JSON list of C-alpha atoms in Angstrom, two decimals:
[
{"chain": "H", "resi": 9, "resn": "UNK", "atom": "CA", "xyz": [18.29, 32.02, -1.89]},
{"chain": "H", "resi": 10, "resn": "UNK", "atom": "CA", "xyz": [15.69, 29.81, -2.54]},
{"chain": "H", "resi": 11, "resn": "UNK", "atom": "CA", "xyz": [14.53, 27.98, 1.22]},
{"chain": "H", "resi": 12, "resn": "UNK", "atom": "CA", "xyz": [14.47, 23.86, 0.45]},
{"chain": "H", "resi": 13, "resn": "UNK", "atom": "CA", "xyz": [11.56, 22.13, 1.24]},
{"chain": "H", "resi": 14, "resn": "UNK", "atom": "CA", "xyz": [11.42, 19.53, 4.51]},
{"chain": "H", "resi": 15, "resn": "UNK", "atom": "CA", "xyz": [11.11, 16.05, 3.54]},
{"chain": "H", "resi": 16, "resn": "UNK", "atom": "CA", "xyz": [7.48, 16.26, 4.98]},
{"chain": "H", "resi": 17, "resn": "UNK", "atom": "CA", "xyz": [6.54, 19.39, 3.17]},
{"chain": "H", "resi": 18, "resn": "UNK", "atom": "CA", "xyz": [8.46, 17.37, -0.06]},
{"chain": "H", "resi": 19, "resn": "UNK", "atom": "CA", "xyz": [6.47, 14.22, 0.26]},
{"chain": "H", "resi": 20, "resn": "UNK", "atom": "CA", "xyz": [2.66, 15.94, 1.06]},
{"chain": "H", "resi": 21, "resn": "UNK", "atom": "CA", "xyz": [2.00, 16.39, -2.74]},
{"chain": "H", "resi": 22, "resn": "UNK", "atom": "CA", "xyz": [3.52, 13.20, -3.84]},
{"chain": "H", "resi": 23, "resn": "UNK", "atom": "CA", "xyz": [1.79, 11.35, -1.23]},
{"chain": "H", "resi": 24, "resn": "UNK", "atom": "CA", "xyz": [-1.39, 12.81, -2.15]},
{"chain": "H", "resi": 25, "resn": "UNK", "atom": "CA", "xyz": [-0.59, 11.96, -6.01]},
{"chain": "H", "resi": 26, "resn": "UNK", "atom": "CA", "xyz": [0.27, 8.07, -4.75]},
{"chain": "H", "resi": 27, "resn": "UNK", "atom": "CA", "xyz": [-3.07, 7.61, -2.86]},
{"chain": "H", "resi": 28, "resn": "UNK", "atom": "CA", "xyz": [-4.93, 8.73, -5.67]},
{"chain": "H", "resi": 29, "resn": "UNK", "atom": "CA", "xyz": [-3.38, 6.79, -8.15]},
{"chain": "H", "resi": 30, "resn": "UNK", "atom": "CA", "xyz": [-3.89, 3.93, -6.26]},
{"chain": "H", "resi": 31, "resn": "UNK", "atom": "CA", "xyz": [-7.77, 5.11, -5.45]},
{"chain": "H", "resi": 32, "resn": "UNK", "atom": "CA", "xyz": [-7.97, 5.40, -9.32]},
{"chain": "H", "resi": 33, "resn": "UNK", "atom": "CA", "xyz": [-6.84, 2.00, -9.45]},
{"chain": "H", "resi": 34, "resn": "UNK", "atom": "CA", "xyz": [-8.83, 0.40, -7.37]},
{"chain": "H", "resi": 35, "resn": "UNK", "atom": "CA", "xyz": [-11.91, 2.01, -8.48]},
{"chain": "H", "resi": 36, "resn": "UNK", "atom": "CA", "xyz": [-11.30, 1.15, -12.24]},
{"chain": "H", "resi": 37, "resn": "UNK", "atom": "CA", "xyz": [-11.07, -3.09, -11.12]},
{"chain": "H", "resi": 38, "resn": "UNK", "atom": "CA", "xyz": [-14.31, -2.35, -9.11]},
{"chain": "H", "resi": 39, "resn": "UNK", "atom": "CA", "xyz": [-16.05, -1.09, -11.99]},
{"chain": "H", "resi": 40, "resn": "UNK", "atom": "CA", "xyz": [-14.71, -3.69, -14.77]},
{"chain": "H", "resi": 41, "resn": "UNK", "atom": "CA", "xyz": [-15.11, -6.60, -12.03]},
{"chain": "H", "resi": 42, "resn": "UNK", "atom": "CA", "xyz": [-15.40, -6.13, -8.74]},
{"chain": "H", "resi": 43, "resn": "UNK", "atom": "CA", "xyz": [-13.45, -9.91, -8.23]},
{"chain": "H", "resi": 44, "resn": "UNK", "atom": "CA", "xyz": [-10.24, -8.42, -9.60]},
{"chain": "H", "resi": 45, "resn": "UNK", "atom": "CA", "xyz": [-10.28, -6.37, -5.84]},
{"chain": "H", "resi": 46, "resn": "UNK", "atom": "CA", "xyz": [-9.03, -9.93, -4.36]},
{"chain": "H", "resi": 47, "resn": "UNK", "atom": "CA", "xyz": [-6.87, -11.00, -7.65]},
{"chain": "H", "resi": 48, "resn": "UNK", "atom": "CA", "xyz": [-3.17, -11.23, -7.09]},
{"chain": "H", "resi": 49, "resn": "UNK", "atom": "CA", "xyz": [-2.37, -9.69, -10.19]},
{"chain": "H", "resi": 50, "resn": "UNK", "atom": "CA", "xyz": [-4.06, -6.66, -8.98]},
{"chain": "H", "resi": 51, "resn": "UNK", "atom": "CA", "xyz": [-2.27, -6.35, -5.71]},
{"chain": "H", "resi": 52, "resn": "UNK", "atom": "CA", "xyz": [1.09, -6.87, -8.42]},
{"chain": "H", "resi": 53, "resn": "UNK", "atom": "CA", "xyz": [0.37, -4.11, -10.45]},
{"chain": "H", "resi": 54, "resn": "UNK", "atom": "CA", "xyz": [-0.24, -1.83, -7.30]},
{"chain": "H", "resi": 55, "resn": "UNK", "atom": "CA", "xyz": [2.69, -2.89, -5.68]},
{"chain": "H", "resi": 56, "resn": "UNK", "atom": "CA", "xyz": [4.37, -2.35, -9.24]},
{"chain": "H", "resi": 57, "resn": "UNK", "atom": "CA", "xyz": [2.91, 1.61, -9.40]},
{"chain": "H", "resi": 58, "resn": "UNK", "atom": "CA", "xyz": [3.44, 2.23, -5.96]},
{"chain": "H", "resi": 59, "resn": "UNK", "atom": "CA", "xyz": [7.56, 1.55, -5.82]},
{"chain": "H", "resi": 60, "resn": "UNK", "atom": "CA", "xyz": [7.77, 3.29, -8.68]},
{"chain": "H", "resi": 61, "resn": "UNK", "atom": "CA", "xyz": [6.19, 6.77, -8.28]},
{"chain": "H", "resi": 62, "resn": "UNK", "atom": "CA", "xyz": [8.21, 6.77, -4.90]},
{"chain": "H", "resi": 63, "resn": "UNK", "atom": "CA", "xyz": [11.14, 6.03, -6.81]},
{"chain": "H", "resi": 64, "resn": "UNK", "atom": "CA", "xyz": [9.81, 9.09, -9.28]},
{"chain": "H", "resi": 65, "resn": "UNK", "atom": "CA", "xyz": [8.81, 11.33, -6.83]},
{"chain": "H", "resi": 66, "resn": "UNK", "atom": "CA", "xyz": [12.22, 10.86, -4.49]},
{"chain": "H", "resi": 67, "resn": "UNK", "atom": "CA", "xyz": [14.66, 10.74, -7.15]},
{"chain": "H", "resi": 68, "resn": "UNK", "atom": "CA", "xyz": [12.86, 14.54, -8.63]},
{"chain": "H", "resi": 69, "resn": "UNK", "atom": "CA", "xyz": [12.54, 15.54, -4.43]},
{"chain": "H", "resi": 70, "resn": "UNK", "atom": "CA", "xyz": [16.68, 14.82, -4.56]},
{"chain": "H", "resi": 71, "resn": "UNK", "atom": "CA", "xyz": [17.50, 17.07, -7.21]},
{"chain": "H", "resi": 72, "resn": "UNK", "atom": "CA", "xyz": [15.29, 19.89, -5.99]},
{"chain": "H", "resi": 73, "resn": "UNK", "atom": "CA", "xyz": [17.62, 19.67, -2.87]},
{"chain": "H", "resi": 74, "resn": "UNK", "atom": "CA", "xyz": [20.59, 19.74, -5.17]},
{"chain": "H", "resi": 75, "resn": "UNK", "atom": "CA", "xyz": [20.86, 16.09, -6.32]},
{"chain": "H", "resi": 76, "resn": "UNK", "atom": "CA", "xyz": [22.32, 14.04, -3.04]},
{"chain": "H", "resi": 77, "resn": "UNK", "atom": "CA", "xyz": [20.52, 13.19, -0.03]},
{"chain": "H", "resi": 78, "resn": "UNK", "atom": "CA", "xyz": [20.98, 11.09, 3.08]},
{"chain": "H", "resi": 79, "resn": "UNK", "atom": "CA", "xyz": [19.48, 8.03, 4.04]},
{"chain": "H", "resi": 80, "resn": "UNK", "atom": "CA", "xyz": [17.66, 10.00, 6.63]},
{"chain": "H", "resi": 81, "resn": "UNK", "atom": "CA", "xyz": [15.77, 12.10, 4.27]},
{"chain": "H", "resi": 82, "resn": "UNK", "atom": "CA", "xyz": [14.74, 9.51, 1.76]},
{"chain": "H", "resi": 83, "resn": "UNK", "atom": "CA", "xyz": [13.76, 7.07, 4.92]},
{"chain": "H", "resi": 84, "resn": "UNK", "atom": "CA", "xyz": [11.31, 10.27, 5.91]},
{"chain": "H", "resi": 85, "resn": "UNK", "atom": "CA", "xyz": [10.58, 11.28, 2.69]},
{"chain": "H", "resi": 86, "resn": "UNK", "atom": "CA", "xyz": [9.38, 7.87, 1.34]},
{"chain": "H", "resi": 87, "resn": "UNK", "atom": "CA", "xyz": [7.63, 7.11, 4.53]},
{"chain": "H", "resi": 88, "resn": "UNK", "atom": "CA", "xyz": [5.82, 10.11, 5.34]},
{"chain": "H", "resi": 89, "resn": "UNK", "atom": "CA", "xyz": [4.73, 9.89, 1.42]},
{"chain": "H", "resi": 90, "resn": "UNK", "atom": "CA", "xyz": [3.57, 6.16, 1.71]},
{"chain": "H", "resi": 91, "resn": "UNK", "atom": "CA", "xyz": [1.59, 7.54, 4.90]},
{"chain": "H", "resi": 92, "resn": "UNK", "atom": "CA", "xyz": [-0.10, 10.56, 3.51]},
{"chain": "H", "resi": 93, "resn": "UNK", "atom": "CA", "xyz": [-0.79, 7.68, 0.41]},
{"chain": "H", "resi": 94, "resn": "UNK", "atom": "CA", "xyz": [-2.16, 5.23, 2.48]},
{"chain": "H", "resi": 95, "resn": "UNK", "atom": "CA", "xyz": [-4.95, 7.42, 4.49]},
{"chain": "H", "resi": 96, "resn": "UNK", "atom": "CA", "xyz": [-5.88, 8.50, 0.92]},
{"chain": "H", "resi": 97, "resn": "UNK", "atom": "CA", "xyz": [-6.31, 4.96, -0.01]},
{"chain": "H", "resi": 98, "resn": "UNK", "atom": "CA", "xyz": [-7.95, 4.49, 3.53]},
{"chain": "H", "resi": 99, "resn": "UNK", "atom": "CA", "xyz": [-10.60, 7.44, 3.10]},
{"chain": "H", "resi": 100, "resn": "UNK", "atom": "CA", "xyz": [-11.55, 5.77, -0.44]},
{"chain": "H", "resi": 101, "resn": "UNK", "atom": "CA", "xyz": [-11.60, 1.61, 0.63]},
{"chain": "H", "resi": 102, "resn": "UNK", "atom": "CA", "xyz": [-14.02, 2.84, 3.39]},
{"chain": "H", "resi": 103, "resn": "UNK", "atom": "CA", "xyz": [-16.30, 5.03, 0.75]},
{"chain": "H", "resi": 104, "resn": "UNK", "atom": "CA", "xyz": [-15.94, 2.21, -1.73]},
{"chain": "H", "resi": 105, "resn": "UNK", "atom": "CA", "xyz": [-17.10, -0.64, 1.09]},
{"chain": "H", "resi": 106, "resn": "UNK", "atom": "CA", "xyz": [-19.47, 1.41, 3.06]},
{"chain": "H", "resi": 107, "resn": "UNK", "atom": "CA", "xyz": [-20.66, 3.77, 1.20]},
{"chain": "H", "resi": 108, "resn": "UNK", "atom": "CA", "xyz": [-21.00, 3.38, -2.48]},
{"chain": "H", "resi": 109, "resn": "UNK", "atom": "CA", "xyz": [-21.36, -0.77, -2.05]},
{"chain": "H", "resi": 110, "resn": "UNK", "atom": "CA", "xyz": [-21.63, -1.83, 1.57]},
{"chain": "H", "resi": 111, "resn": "UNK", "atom": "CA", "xyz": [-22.27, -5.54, -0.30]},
{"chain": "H", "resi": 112, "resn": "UNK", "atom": "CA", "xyz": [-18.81, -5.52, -1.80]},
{"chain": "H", "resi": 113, "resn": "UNK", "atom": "CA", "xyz": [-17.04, -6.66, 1.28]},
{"chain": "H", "resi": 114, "resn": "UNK", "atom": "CA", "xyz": [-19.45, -10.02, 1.77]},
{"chain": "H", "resi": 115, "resn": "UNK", "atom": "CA", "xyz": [-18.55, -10.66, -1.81]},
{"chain": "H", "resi": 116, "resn": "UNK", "atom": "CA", "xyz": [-14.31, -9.93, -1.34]},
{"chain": "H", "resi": 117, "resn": "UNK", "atom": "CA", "xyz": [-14.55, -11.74, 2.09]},
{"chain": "H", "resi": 118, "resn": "UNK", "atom": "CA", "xyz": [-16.40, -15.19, -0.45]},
{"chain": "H", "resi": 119, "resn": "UNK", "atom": "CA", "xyz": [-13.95, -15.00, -3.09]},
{"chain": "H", "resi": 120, "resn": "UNK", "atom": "CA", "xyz": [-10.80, -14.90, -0.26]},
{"chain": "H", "resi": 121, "resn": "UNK", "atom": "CA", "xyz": [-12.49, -17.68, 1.45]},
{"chain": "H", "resi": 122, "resn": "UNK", "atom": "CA", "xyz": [-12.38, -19.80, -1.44]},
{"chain": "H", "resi": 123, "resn": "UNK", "atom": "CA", "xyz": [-9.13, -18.47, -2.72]},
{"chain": "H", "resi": 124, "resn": "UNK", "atom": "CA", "xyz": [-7.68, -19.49, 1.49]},
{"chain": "H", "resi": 125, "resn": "UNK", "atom": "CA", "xyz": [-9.25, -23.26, 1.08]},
{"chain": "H", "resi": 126, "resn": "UNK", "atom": "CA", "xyz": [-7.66, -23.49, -2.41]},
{"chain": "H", "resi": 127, "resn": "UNK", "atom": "CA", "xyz": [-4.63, -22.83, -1.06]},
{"chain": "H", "resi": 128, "resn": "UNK", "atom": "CA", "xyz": [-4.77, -24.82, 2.22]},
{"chain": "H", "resi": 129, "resn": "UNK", "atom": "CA", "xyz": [-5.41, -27.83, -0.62]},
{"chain": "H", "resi": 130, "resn": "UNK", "atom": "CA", "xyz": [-2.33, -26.87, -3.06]},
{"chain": "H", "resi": 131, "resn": "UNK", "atom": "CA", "xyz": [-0.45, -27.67, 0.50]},
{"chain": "H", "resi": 132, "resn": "UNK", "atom": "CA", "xyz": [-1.91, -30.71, 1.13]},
{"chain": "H", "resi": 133, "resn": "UNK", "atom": "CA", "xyz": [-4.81, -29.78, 3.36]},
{"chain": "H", "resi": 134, "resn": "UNK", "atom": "CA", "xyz": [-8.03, -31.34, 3.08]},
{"chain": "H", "resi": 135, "resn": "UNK", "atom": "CA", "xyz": [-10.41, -28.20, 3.71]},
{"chain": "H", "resi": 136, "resn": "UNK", "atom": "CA", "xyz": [-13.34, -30.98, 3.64]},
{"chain": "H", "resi": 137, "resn": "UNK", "atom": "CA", "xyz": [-11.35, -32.51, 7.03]},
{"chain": "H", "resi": 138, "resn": "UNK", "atom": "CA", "xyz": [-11.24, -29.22, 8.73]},
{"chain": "H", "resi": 139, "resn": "UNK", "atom": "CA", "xyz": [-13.54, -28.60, 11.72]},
{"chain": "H", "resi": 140, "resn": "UNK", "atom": "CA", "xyz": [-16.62, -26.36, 11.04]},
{"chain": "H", "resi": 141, "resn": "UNK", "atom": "CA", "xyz": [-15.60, -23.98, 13.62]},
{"chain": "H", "resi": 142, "resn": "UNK", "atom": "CA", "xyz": [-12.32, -23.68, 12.37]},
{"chain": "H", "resi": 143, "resn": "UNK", "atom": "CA", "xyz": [-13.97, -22.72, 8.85]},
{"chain": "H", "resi": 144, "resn": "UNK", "atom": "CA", "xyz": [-16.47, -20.36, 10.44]},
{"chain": "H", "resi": 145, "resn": "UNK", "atom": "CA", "xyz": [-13.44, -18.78, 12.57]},
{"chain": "H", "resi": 146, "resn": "UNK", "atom": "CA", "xyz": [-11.53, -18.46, 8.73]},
{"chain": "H", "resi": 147, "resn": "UNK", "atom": "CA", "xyz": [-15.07, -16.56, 7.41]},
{"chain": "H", "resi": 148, "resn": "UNK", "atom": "CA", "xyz": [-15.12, -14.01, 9.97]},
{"chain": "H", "resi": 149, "resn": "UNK", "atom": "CA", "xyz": [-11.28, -12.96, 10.32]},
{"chain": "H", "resi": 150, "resn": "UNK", "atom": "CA", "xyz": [-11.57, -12.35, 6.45]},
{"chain": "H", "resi": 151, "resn": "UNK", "atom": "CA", "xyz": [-15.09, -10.72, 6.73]},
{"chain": "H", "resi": 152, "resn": "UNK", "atom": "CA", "xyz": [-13.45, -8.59, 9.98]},
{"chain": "H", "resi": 153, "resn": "UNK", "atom": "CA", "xyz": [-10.92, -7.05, 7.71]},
{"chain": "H", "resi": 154, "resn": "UNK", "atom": "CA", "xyz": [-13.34, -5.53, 5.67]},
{"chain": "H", "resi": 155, "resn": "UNK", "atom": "CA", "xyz": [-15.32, -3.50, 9.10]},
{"chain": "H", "resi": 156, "resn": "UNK", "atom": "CA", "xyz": [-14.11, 0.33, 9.45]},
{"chain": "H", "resi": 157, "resn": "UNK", "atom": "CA", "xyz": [-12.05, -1.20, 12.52]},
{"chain": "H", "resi": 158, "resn": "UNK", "atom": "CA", "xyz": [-10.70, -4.15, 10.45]},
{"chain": "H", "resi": 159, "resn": "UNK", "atom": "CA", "xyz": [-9.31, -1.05, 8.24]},
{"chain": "H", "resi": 160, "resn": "UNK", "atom": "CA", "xyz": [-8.35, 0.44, 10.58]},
{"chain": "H", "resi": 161, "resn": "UNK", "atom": "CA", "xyz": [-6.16, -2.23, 11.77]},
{"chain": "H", "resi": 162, "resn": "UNK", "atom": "CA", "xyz": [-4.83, -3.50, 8.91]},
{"chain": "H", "resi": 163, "resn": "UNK", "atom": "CA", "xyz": [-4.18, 0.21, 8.43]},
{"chain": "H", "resi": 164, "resn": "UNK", "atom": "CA", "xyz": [-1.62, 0.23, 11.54]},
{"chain": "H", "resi": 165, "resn": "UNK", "atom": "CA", "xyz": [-0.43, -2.56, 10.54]},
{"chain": "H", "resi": 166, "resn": "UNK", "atom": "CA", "xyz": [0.68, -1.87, 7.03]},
{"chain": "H", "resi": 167, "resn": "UNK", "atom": "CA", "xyz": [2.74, 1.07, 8.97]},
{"chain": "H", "resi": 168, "resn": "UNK", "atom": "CA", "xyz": [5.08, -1.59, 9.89]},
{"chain": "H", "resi": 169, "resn": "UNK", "atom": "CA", "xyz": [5.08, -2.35, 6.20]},
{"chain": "H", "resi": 170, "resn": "UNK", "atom": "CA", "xyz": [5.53, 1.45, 5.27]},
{"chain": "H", "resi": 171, "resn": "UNK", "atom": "CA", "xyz": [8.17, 1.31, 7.25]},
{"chain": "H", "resi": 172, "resn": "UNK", "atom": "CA", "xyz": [10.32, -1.33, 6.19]},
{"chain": "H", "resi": 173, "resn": "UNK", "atom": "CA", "xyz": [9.82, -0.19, 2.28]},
{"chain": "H", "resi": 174, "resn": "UNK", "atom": "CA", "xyz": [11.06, 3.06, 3.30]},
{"chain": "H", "resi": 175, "resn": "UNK", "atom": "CA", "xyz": [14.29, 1.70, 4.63]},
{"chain": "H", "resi": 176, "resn": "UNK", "atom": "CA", "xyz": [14.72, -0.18, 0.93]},
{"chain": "H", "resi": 177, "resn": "UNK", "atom": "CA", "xyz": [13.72, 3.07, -1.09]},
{"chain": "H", "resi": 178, "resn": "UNK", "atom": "CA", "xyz": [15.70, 4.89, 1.29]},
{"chain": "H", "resi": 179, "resn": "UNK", "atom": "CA", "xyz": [18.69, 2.75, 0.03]},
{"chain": "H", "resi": 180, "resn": "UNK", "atom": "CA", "xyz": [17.38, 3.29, -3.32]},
{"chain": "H", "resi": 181, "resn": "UNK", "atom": "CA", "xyz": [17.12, 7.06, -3.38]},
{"chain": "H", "resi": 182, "resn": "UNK", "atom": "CA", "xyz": [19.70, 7.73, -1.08]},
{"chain": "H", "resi": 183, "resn": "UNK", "atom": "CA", "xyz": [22.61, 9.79, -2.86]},
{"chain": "H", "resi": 184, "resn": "UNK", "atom": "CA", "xyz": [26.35, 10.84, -1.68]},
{"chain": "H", "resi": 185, "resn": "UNK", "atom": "CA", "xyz": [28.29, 13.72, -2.42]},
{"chain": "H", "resi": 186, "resn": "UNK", "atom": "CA", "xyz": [31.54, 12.02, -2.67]},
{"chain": "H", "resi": 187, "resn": "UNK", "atom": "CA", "xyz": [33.84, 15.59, -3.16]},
{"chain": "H", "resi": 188, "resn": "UNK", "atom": "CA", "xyz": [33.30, 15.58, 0.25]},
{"chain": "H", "resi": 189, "resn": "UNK", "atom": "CA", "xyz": [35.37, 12.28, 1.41]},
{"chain": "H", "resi": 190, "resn": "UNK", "atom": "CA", "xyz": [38.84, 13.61, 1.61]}
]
C-alpha cells in the first residue's frame, strides 16, 4: 500500500511551481516595461494565475488521496502552498530590487505616487491642497515598502492574506464522501 503524502509534503512542489510562475511573471513585465510592475492589470493577471494553479494543484493533490478531502487538508494544503510560493516570490522581488536593479524601486515608488494622488483626485481630493509633509510622509511609506524590511513586512502581512484565501480555496477544493452519511 502506497503511504499518502501530508498536505505539507503535497503542497512543497506545487508551491515551488506557484512562486516561480509568478517570478516568471514578474520578470517578463520588468523586462517589456518595468511600469507594468505597478499596473493593476498586472496584479489581475497574477491574482488570476495564482487561484488557479491552487485550484489545479489541490483538485490533482485530492485525487492522489483518493478524490475527497476535508476542509482541514485543503485549508493546509493551499496555505502551506501559497507560503512556500510567496518566499519564492520574496527571494526573487529582493534579487530583482536589490540586486539586478537597485533603481527599480525609486522608479515603482514615482509611478505609485502619482498613481495615489490620481486617485485621492478621482475622490474629490485636491492633492495641490494637501500639506507638504503629508505628501513627503505618502513618498516614503511607498518608497519603505520597497526596503528588504518593507518586504519583509508586507511579507507577514500578506500571511494574513494567505490565510484568508486558503479558507475560500479550502471551500473550493474541499470534497465529501457522502456513502458515508447514513
Amino acid at each position: 500500500m502506497e503511504e499518502q503524502q501530508t498536505p505539507l509534503q503535497a503542497a512543497i512542489k506545487p508551491g515551488l511551481t506557484i512562486g516561480l510562475v509568478a517570478l516568471a511573471i514578474t520578470y517578463i513585465a520588468y523586462f517589456i516595461d518595468s511600469s507594468l510592475l505597478a499596473s493593476m492589470w498586472m496584479l489581475l493577471i497574477s491574482i488570476v494565475v495564482f487561484f488557479g494553479l491552487i485550484i489545479y494543484f489541490g483538485k490533482q493533490y485530492r485525487e492522489e488521496i483518493g478524490g475527497y478531502m476535508s476542509f482541514g487538508t485543503a485549508f493546509n494544503f493551499s496555505f502551506i502552498a501559497m507560503l512556500i510560493s510567496g518566499i519564492v516570490s520574496l527571494i526573487g522581488q529582493v534579487l530583482l530590487f536589490h540586486v539586478i536593479d537597485p533603481s527599480l524601486p525609486q522608479v515603482l515608488t514615482d509611478i505609485a505616487f502619482d498613481k495615489s494622488l490620481e486617485m485621492m483626485e478621482s475622490f474629490g481630493q485636491d492633492a495641490d491642497a494637501l500639506p507638504p509633509a503629508t505628501l513627503d510622509e505618502i513618498r516614503n511609506n511607498t518608497a519603505a515598502s520597497f526596503t528588504i524590511g518593507g518586504q519583509l513586512k508586507n511579507f507577514a502581512f500578506g500571511l494574513i492574506f494567505y490565510a484568508i484565501i486558503a479558507l475560500i480555496l479550502a471551500a473550493i477544493l474541499k470534497k465529501r464522501d457522502k456513502s458515508l452519511d447514513y
